[in-house]
Amino acid sequence: MTTSLWRNRDFMVLWSGRTLSEVGDAVSLLAIPLLAVTVLDATAVEVGILSATRMVAYLFLSLPAGVWVDRMRKRRVMVVCHLVRAGLVATVAVGAWAGWVTMAHLWIVALLSSVCTVLYETAHQSFLPAVVPGGQLLEANGKLATTYAVSRIAGYSVGGALASALGVARTVGVDALAYLVNAASLLFIRRAEDPPAAAGPRDFRRELAAGLSFVFRHPIMPRLVAASASLNLFSQMIFALAVLYLVRDLRLDEHTVGVVLALTTLGGIGGGLLSARLARLVGSARIIWIAPLGLGWTVLLVPAARPGWGPVAYTVGMAGLGALFAIYNAAAISYRQGVCPPELLGRMTASIRWVIFGVMPVGALAGGLLGSWLGVRPTLWIAAVGVWASGLWLYFSPLRRRRDVPDAASDAAPSPAARERVPVDMAGEATGGGRRG
């Protein structure tokens, strides 16, 4: 009989520490841009660079991170990453308190933190199976995903209140403390981790090429990647300018900014809870393009907002974006898993993450540059239209003729050698002994 996750001590320790660090992350995501805007009087370009450097490691580190982490002790990687991030954030808190913090300092901290984030996330996903039985991984990942959304609400709310009451310098220090506590909590996990596999001869470039080849030779996958990349690109333009827009255009104080950002995350929670039901109702493949086209228009409320009633419009628009991402991601990931051979799943996932996460710093930087050149509000109009139009990549594709994602369990899996050579038809199905929808 499988023990409930609530009685799995190691998972509860891992989950509790992760929750605390997520809350701290949300505090920093609010407090550091507030520091840049309200204390350093940052321009739109400087804020865009700050947001871009926070994600730039996805562009150059996503592909090799998996190979490196597989050759290390996962928990050790996670502890070291948290300790380094705690130290980096602490320098911002001390610098802000002492009066010597600069935008260059914030950029360097964001860049180094992004490296730690990529390594930590890769190690965390690989470490979870060591503390959770295989039959409970779905439940465990569901709890972690819900924690992420709820932590954003708590972090933004607490961050806004602390910034208003204590100032941004002390508020940034809260994140450093959260990282230290999480690093310490990982040491209390009792389950012994399997030692890393011995590094044997392997052709790293050839393995990566196999994943990239599957993605970009598939009839649907390139359009799915293009849609996901477009969503990330244009949404990051909005996120990069969010604090600047709320403070200078909508004229909100620090506490209200925190409350507004917290409320926008409710869309992601609602979308996550409804995603499975909506997929069953309209089709698990059809919902992939319906989500951006059906919900993307709500983002137009963001640039339409004005002082006074603007916070309500902004909240509704960004909550719609959160629901869009939750519903779209659940369906898109299921589609990728349904059509990809099991032995290529890791490489396929790394290849797609390299593209769709790699555009995020580009979007943030583009938002800052366009915000400085055209103005913040016109840039937000461009980004909002781009979010909605992302769904057109899939609407004008063979995916529109499908209702549901292929079921990976509907047929016996072919041999690994045969699966590498399986052709695919124009509906994204494997043929010649592969999968049928």
Coordinates of C-alpha atoms in Angstrom, one line a residue, residues 9-403:
R9 CA 8.4 13.1 5.5
D10 CA 11.1 13.7 2.9
F11 CA 8.6 15.1 0.4
M12 CA 7.0 17.4 3.0
V13 CA 10.5 18.8 3.8
L14 CA 11.3 19.3 0.1
W15 CA 7.8 20.8 -0.6
S16 CA 7.9 23.1 2.5
G17 CA 11.4 24.4 1.6
R18 CA 10.4 24.9 -2.1
T19 CA 7.3 26.8 -1.0
L20 CA 9.3 29.2 1.2
S21 CA 11.8 29.9 -1.6
E22 CA 9.0 30.5 -4.1
V23 CA 7.5 33.1 -1.8
G24 CA 11.0 34.7 -1.4
D25 CA 11.4 34.7 -5.2
A26 CA 8.1 36.5 -5.6
V27 CA 9.2 39.1 -3.0
S28 CA 12.4 39.7 -5.0
L29 CA 10.5 39.9 -8.4
L30 CA 8.6 42.8 -6.9
A31 CA 11.1 44.4 -4.7
I32 CA 14.1 44.6 -7.0
P33 CA 12.3 46.2 -9.9
L34 CA 10.7 48.6 -7.3
L35 CA 14.2 49.4 -6.1
A36 CA 15.3 50.1 -9.7
V37 CA 12.3 52.3 -10.5
T38 CA 11.7 54.2 -7.2
V39 CA 15.3 54.5 -5.8
L40 CA 17.6 54.4 -8.9
D41 CA 15.0 56.1 -11.2
A42 CA 15.6 53.4 -13.9
T43 CA 14.6 54.0 -17.5
A44 CA 12.4 51.6 -19.5
V45 CA 15.6 50.3 -21.2
E46 CA 17.3 49.6 -17.9
V47 CA 14.3 47.8 -16.5
G48 CA 14.1 45.7 -19.7
I49 CA 17.8 44.8 -19.3
L50 CA 17.2 43.8 -15.7
S51 CA 14.3 41.5 -16.6
A52 CA 16.3 40.0 -19.5
T53 CA 19.4 39.2 -17.5
R54 CA 17.2 37.4 -15.0
M55 CA 16.4 34.9 -17.7
V56 CA 19.3 34.9 -20.1
A57 CA 20.8 31.7 -18.7
Y58 CA 17.9 29.8 -20.3
L59 CA 19.4 30.8 -23.6
F60 CA 22.9 29.4 -23.2
L61 CA 22.6 26.9 -20.3
S62 CA 19.3 24.9 -20.8
L63 CA 20.7 22.3 -23.2
P64 CA 23.9 21.3 -21.3
A65 CA 22.5 21.7 -17.8
G66 CA 20.8 18.3 -17.9
V67 CA 24.1 16.5 -18.8
W68 CA 26.0 18.3 -16.1
V69 CA 23.4 17.8 -13.4
D70 CA 23.2 14.1 -14.2
R71 CA 26.8 13.7 -13.3
M72 CA 26.5 15.4 -9.9
R73 CA 24.7 14.8 -6.6
K74 CA 21.3 16.6 -7.1
R75 CA 20.8 17.7 -3.5
R76 CA 24.3 19.1 -3.4
V77 CA 23.6 21.2 -6.5
M78 CA 20.4 22.5 -5.0
V79 CA 22.0 23.5 -1.7
V80 CA 24.9 25.2 -3.4
C81 CA 22.6 27.1 -5.8
H82 CA 20.5 28.4 -2.9
L83 CA 23.5 29.5 -0.9
V84 CA 24.9 31.4 -3.9
R85 CA 21.5 33.0 -4.6
A86 CA 21.2 34.0 -0.9
G87 CA 24.6 35.7 -1.1
L88 CA 23.8 37.5 -4.3
V89 CA 20.5 38.9 -3.1
A90 CA 22.1 39.8 0.2
T91 CA 24.5 42.1 -1.6
V92 CA 21.6 44.0 -3.1
A93 CA 20.0 44.4 0.3
V94 CA 23.2 45.7 1.9
G95 CA 24.0 47.9 -1.1
A96 CA 20.5 49.4 -1.1
W97 CA 20.7 50.0 2.7
A98 CA 24.2 51.5 2.4
G99 CA 23.4 53.6 -0.7
W100 CA 26.0 52.2 -3.1
V101 CA 23.7 49.8 -5.2
T102 CA 23.7 50.6 -8.9
M103 CA 21.9 49.3 -12.0
A104 CA 25.1 47.5 -13.0
H105 CA 25.1 45.7 -9.7
L106 CA 21.4 44.6 -10.2
W107 CA 22.2 43.3 -13.7
I108 CA 25.2 41.2 -12.5
V109 CA 23.1 39.8 -9.6
A110 CA 20.3 38.9 -12.0
L111 CA 22.6 37.2 -14.5
L112 CA 24.4 35.1 -11.9
S113 CA 21.0 34.3 -10.2
S114 CA 19.7 33.1 -13.6
V115 CA 22.5 30.6 -13.8
C116 CA 21.7 29.2 -10.4
T117 CA 18.0 29.1 -11.3
V118 CA 18.5 26.9 -14.4
L119 CA 20.8 24.5 -12.5
Y120 CA 18.5 24.4 -9.5
E121 CA 15.4 23.7 -11.5
T122 CA 17.1 20.9 -13.5
A123 CA 18.4 19.3 -10.3
H124 CA 15.1 19.6 -8.5
Q125 CA 13.1 17.9 -11.3
S126 CA 15.7 15.1 -11.3
F127 CA 15.8 14.8 -7.5
L128 CA 12.0 14.5 -6.9
P129 CA 11.8 10.8 -8.0
A130 CA 14.4 10.0 -5.3
V131 CA 11.9 11.1 -2.6
V132 CA 8.6 10.2 -4.2
P133 CA 7.5 6.8 -5.5
G134 CA 6.8 6.7 -9.3
G135 CA 3.1 6.2 -8.8
Q136 CA 2.8 9.5 -6.9
L137 CA 5.0 11.7 -9.1
L138 CA 1.9 13.2 -10.8
E139 CA 0.4 14.2 -7.5
A140 CA 3.7 15.5 -6.2
N141 CA 4.2 17.7 -9.3
G142 CA 0.6 18.9 -9.0
K143 CA 1.2 20.0 -5.5
L144 CA 4.4 21.8 -6.5
A145 CA 2.7 23.5 -9.4
T146 CA -0.2 24.8 -7.2
T147 CA 2.4 25.9 -4.7
Y148 CA 4.1 28.1 -7.4
A149 CA 0.8 30.0 -8.1
V150 CA -0.2 30.4 -4.5
S151 CA 3.4 31.5 -3.5
R152 CA 3.2 34.2 -6.1
I153 CA 0.1 35.6 -4.4
A154 CA 1.7 35.4 -1.0
G155 CA 5.0 36.8 -2.1
Y156 CA 3.6 39.7 -4.1
S157 CA 1.3 40.6 -1.2
V158 CA 3.9 40.3 1.5
G159 CA 6.5 42.1 -0.7
G160 CA 4.3 45.0 -1.4
A161 CA 3.4 45.4 2.3
L162 CA 7.0 45.1 3.4
A163 CA 8.3 47.5 0.8
S164 CA 5.7 50.1 1.9
A165 CA 6.4 49.5 5.7
L166 CA 10.1 48.7 5.8
G167 CA 11.5 50.0 2.5
V168 CA 12.8 48.0 -0.5
A169 CA 16.3 47.3 1.0
R170 CA 15.0 45.3 4.0
T171 CA 12.4 43.7 1.8
V172 CA 15.1 42.3 -0.6
G173 CA 16.8 40.8 2.4
V174 CA 13.7 38.6 3.1
D175 CA 14.5 36.6 -0.1
A176 CA 18.1 36.0 1.0
L177 CA 16.8 34.6 4.3
A178 CA 14.3 32.3 2.5
Y179 CA 17.1 30.8 0.3
L180 CA 19.2 30.1 3.4
V181 CA 16.3 28.4 5.2
N182 CA 15.5 26.3 2.1
A183 CA 19.2 25.3 1.7
A184 CA 19.2 24.2 5.3
S185 CA 15.9 22.2 5.0
L186 CA 17.3 20.1 2.2
L187 CA 19.9 18.7 4.6
F188 CA 17.1 17.2 6.6
I189 CA 15.9 14.9 3.8
R190 CA 16.8 11.3 4.9
R191 CA 16.4 9.4 1.7
A192 CA 19.8 8.5 0.3
E193 CA 20.3 9.7 -3.2
D194 CA 21.6 7.3 -5.8
P195 CA 25.2 8.2 -6.8
P196 CA 25.5 9.8 -10.2
A197 CA 26.1 7.4 -13.1
A198 CA 29.7 7.0 -14.1
A199 CA 30.6 9.2 -17.1
G200 CA 31.1 6.9 -20.0
P201 CA 31.9 7.8 -23.6
R202 CA 29.0 9.6 -25.3
D203 CA 28.5 11.8 -28.3
F204 CA 26.9 14.9 -26.7
R205 CA 26.3 16.8 -29.9
R206 CA 24.7 13.8 -31.7
E207 CA 22.3 13.2 -28.8
L208 CA 21.3 16.8 -28.8
A209 CA 20.9 16.8 -32.6
A210 CA 18.5 13.8 -32.4
G211 CA 16.1 15.8 -30.2
L212 CA 16.3 18.9 -32.3
S213 CA 15.8 16.9 -35.5
F214 CA 12.6 15.3 -34.1
V215 CA 11.1 18.6 -33.1
F216 CA 11.8 20.5 -36.3
R217 CA 11.0 17.7 -38.8
H218 CA 7.7 17.0 -37.2
P219 CA 4.7 18.5 -39.1
I220 CA 3.1 20.1 -36.0
M221 CA 5.9 20.6 -33.5
P222 CA 7.6 23.6 -35.2
R223 CA 4.3 25.5 -35.2
L224 CA 3.7 24.5 -31.5
V225 CA 7.2 25.8 -30.7
A226 CA 6.6 29.0 -32.7
A227 CA 3.3 29.6 -30.8
S228 CA 4.9 29.0 -27.4
A229 CA 7.9 31.2 -28.3
S230 CA 5.6 34.0 -29.5
L231 CA 3.5 33.8 -26.2
N232 CA 6.7 34.0 -24.2
L233 CA 8.3 36.7 -26.3
F234 CA 5.3 39.1 -26.1
S235 CA 4.3 38.3 -22.5
Q236 CA 7.8 39.0 -21.4
M237 CA 7.6 42.4 -23.0
I238 CA 4.6 43.0 -20.7
F239 CA 6.2 41.6 -17.6
A240 CA 9.4 43.6 -18.1
L241 CA 7.4 46.9 -18.0
A242 CA 4.8 45.9 -15.4
V243 CA 6.2 47.6 -12.3
L244 CA 7.2 50.7 -14.4
Y245 CA 3.8 50.9 -15.9
L246 CA 1.9 50.5 -12.6
V247 CA 4.1 53.0 -10.8
R248 CA 4.5 55.8 -13.4
D249 CA 1.4 55.4 -15.7
L250 CA -1.2 54.1 -13.3
R251 CA 0.3 56.0 -10.3
L252 CA 0.1 53.2 -7.8
D253 CA 2.1 53.0 -4.5
E254 CA 4.2 50.0 -3.5
H255 CA 1.6 48.3 -1.5
T256 CA -1.1 48.6 -4.2
V257 CA 1.4 47.3 -6.8
G258 CA 1.9 44.2 -4.7
V259 CA -1.8 43.6 -4.3
V260 CA -2.5 44.0 -8.0
L261 CA 0.3 41.6 -9.0
A262 CA -0.9 39.1 -6.4
L263 CA -4.5 39.2 -7.7
T264 CA -3.3 38.7 -11.3
T265 CA -2.0 35.2 -10.3
L266 CA -5.6 34.1 -9.6
G267 CA -6.0 33.5 -13.3
G268 CA -3.3 30.9 -13.4
I269 CA -4.8 29.1 -10.4
G270 CA -8.3 29.1 -12.1
G271 CA -6.9 28.1 -15.4
G272 CA -4.9 25.2 -13.9
L273 CA -8.0 23.9 -12.1
L274 CA -10.2 24.1 -15.2
S275 CA -7.7 23.0 -17.8
A276 CA -8.5 19.2 -17.7
R277 CA -12.2 19.9 -17.8
L278 CA -12.0 22.3 -20.7
A279 CA -9.8 19.8 -22.6
R280 CA -12.4 17.1 -22.2
L281 CA -15.1 19.5 -23.3
V282 CA -13.6 20.9 -26.5
G283 CA -10.8 18.5 -27.2
S284 CA -7.3 18.1 -25.8
A285 CA -5.8 19.1 -29.2
R286 CA -8.3 21.8 -30.1
I287 CA -7.9 23.6 -26.8
I288 CA -4.2 24.3 -27.7
W289 CA -5.2 27.0 -30.2
I290 CA -8.5 27.9 -28.6
A291 CA -6.8 29.1 -25.4
P292 CA -4.7 31.9 -26.9
L293 CA -7.3 33.0 -29.4
G294 CA -10.1 32.8 -26.9
L295 CA -8.4 34.4 -23.9
G296 CA -5.6 36.4 -25.5
W297 CA -7.9 39.3 -26.2
T298 CA -8.2 40.0 -22.4
V299 CA -4.6 41.2 -22.5
L300 CA -5.7 44.2 -24.5
L301 CA -7.2 45.5 -21.2
V302 CA -3.6 46.1 -19.9
P303 CA -2.6 48.9 -22.3
A304 CA -6.2 50.3 -22.2
A305 CA -5.9 50.9 -18.4
R306 CA -6.0 54.4 -17.1
P307 CA -5.4 56.0 -13.6
G308 CA -8.4 55.4 -11.4
W309 CA -10.1 52.4 -12.8
G310 CA -6.9 51.1 -14.5
P311 CA -5.8 48.7 -11.7
V312 CA -9.0 46.7 -12.3
A313 CA -8.5 46.5 -16.0
Y314 CA -4.9 45.6 -15.6
T315 CA -5.7 42.8 -13.1
V316 CA -8.4 41.3 -15.3
G317 CA -6.1 41.4 -18.4
M318 CA -3.2 39.8 -16.6
A319 CA -5.4 37.2 -14.9
G320 CA -6.6 36.3 -18.4
L321 CA -3.0 35.9 -19.5
G322 CA -2.3 33.6 -16.5
A323 CA -5.3 31.5 -17.3
L324 CA -4.2 31.3 -20.9
F325 CA -0.8 30.0 -20.0
A326 CA -2.2 27.4 -17.5
I327 CA -4.6 26.0 -20.0
Y328 CA -2.3 26.2 -23.0
N329 CA 0.7 24.7 -21.3
A330 CA -1.2 21.7 -19.9
A331 CA -2.5 20.9 -23.4
A332 CA 0.7 21.6 -25.3
I333 CA 2.9 19.5 -23.0
S334 CA 0.4 16.6 -23.2
Y335 CA 0.5 16.8 -27.0
R336 CA 4.3 16.8 -27.1
Q337 CA 4.4 13.8 -24.7
G338 CA 1.7 12.0 -26.8
V339 CA 3.6 12.2 -30.1
C340 CA 7.2 11.8 -29.0
P341 CA 8.9 8.5 -28.6
P342 CA 9.8 7.9 -24.9
E343 CA 13.5 7.6 -25.4
L344 CA 13.5 11.1 -27.1
L345 CA 11.3 12.8 -24.4
G346 CA 14.2 14.3 -22.5
R347 CA 16.0 15.6 -25.6
M348 CA 12.8 16.8 -27.1
T349 CA 11.9 18.7 -23.9
A350 CA 15.4 20.3 -23.7
S351 CA 15.3 21.3 -27.4
I352 CA 11.9 23.0 -27.0
R353 CA 12.8 24.7 -23.7
W354 CA 16.0 26.1 -25.3
V355 CA 13.8 27.9 -27.9
I356 CA 10.8 28.9 -25.9
F357 CA 12.7 29.9 -22.8
G358 CA 15.5 31.4 -24.8
V359 CA 13.2 34.1 -26.3
M360 CA 12.2 35.3 -22.9
P361 CA 15.2 37.5 -22.3
V362 CA 14.9 38.8 -25.9
G363 CA 11.3 39.7 -25.2
A364 CA 12.2 41.5 -21.9
L365 CA 15.0 43.5 -23.6
A366 CA 12.7 44.3 -26.6
G367 CA 10.1 45.6 -24.2
G368 CA 12.6 47.9 -22.5
L369 CA 14.0 49.2 -25.8
L370 CA 10.6 49.7 -27.4
G371 CA 9.3 51.2 -24.2
S372 CA 12.0 53.8 -24.3
W373 CA 11.6 54.5 -28.0
L374 CA 7.8 54.4 -28.5
G375 CA 6.6 54.7 -25.0
V376 CA 5.4 52.2 -22.4
R377 CA 1.8 52.2 -23.4
P378 CA 2.3 51.7 -27.2
T379 CA 4.7 48.9 -26.4
L380 CA 2.1 47.2 -24.3
W381 CA -0.4 47.5 -27.2
I382 CA 2.1 45.7 -29.5
A383 CA 2.7 43.0 -26.9
A384 CA -1.0 42.4 -26.2
V385 CA -1.8 42.0 -29.9
G386 CA 1.2 39.7 -30.2
V387 CA -0.1 37.5 -27.4
W388 CA -3.5 37.0 -29.0
A389 CA -2.0 36.5 -32.5
S390 CA 0.3 33.7 -31.2
G391 CA -2.7 31.3 -31.5
L392 CA -2.7 31.8 -35.3
W393 CA 0.4 29.7 -35.7
L394 CA -1.7 26.7 -34.6
Y395 CA -5.1 27.8 -36.1
F396 CA -3.5 27.7 -39.6
S397 CA -2.0 24.3 -39.1
P398 CA -3.0 20.6 -39.4
L399 CA -3.6 20.6 -35.6
R400 CA -6.9 22.5 -36.2
R401 CA -8.3 19.3 -37.8
R402 CA -7.7 17.2 -34.7
R403 CA -9.9 17.1 -31.6

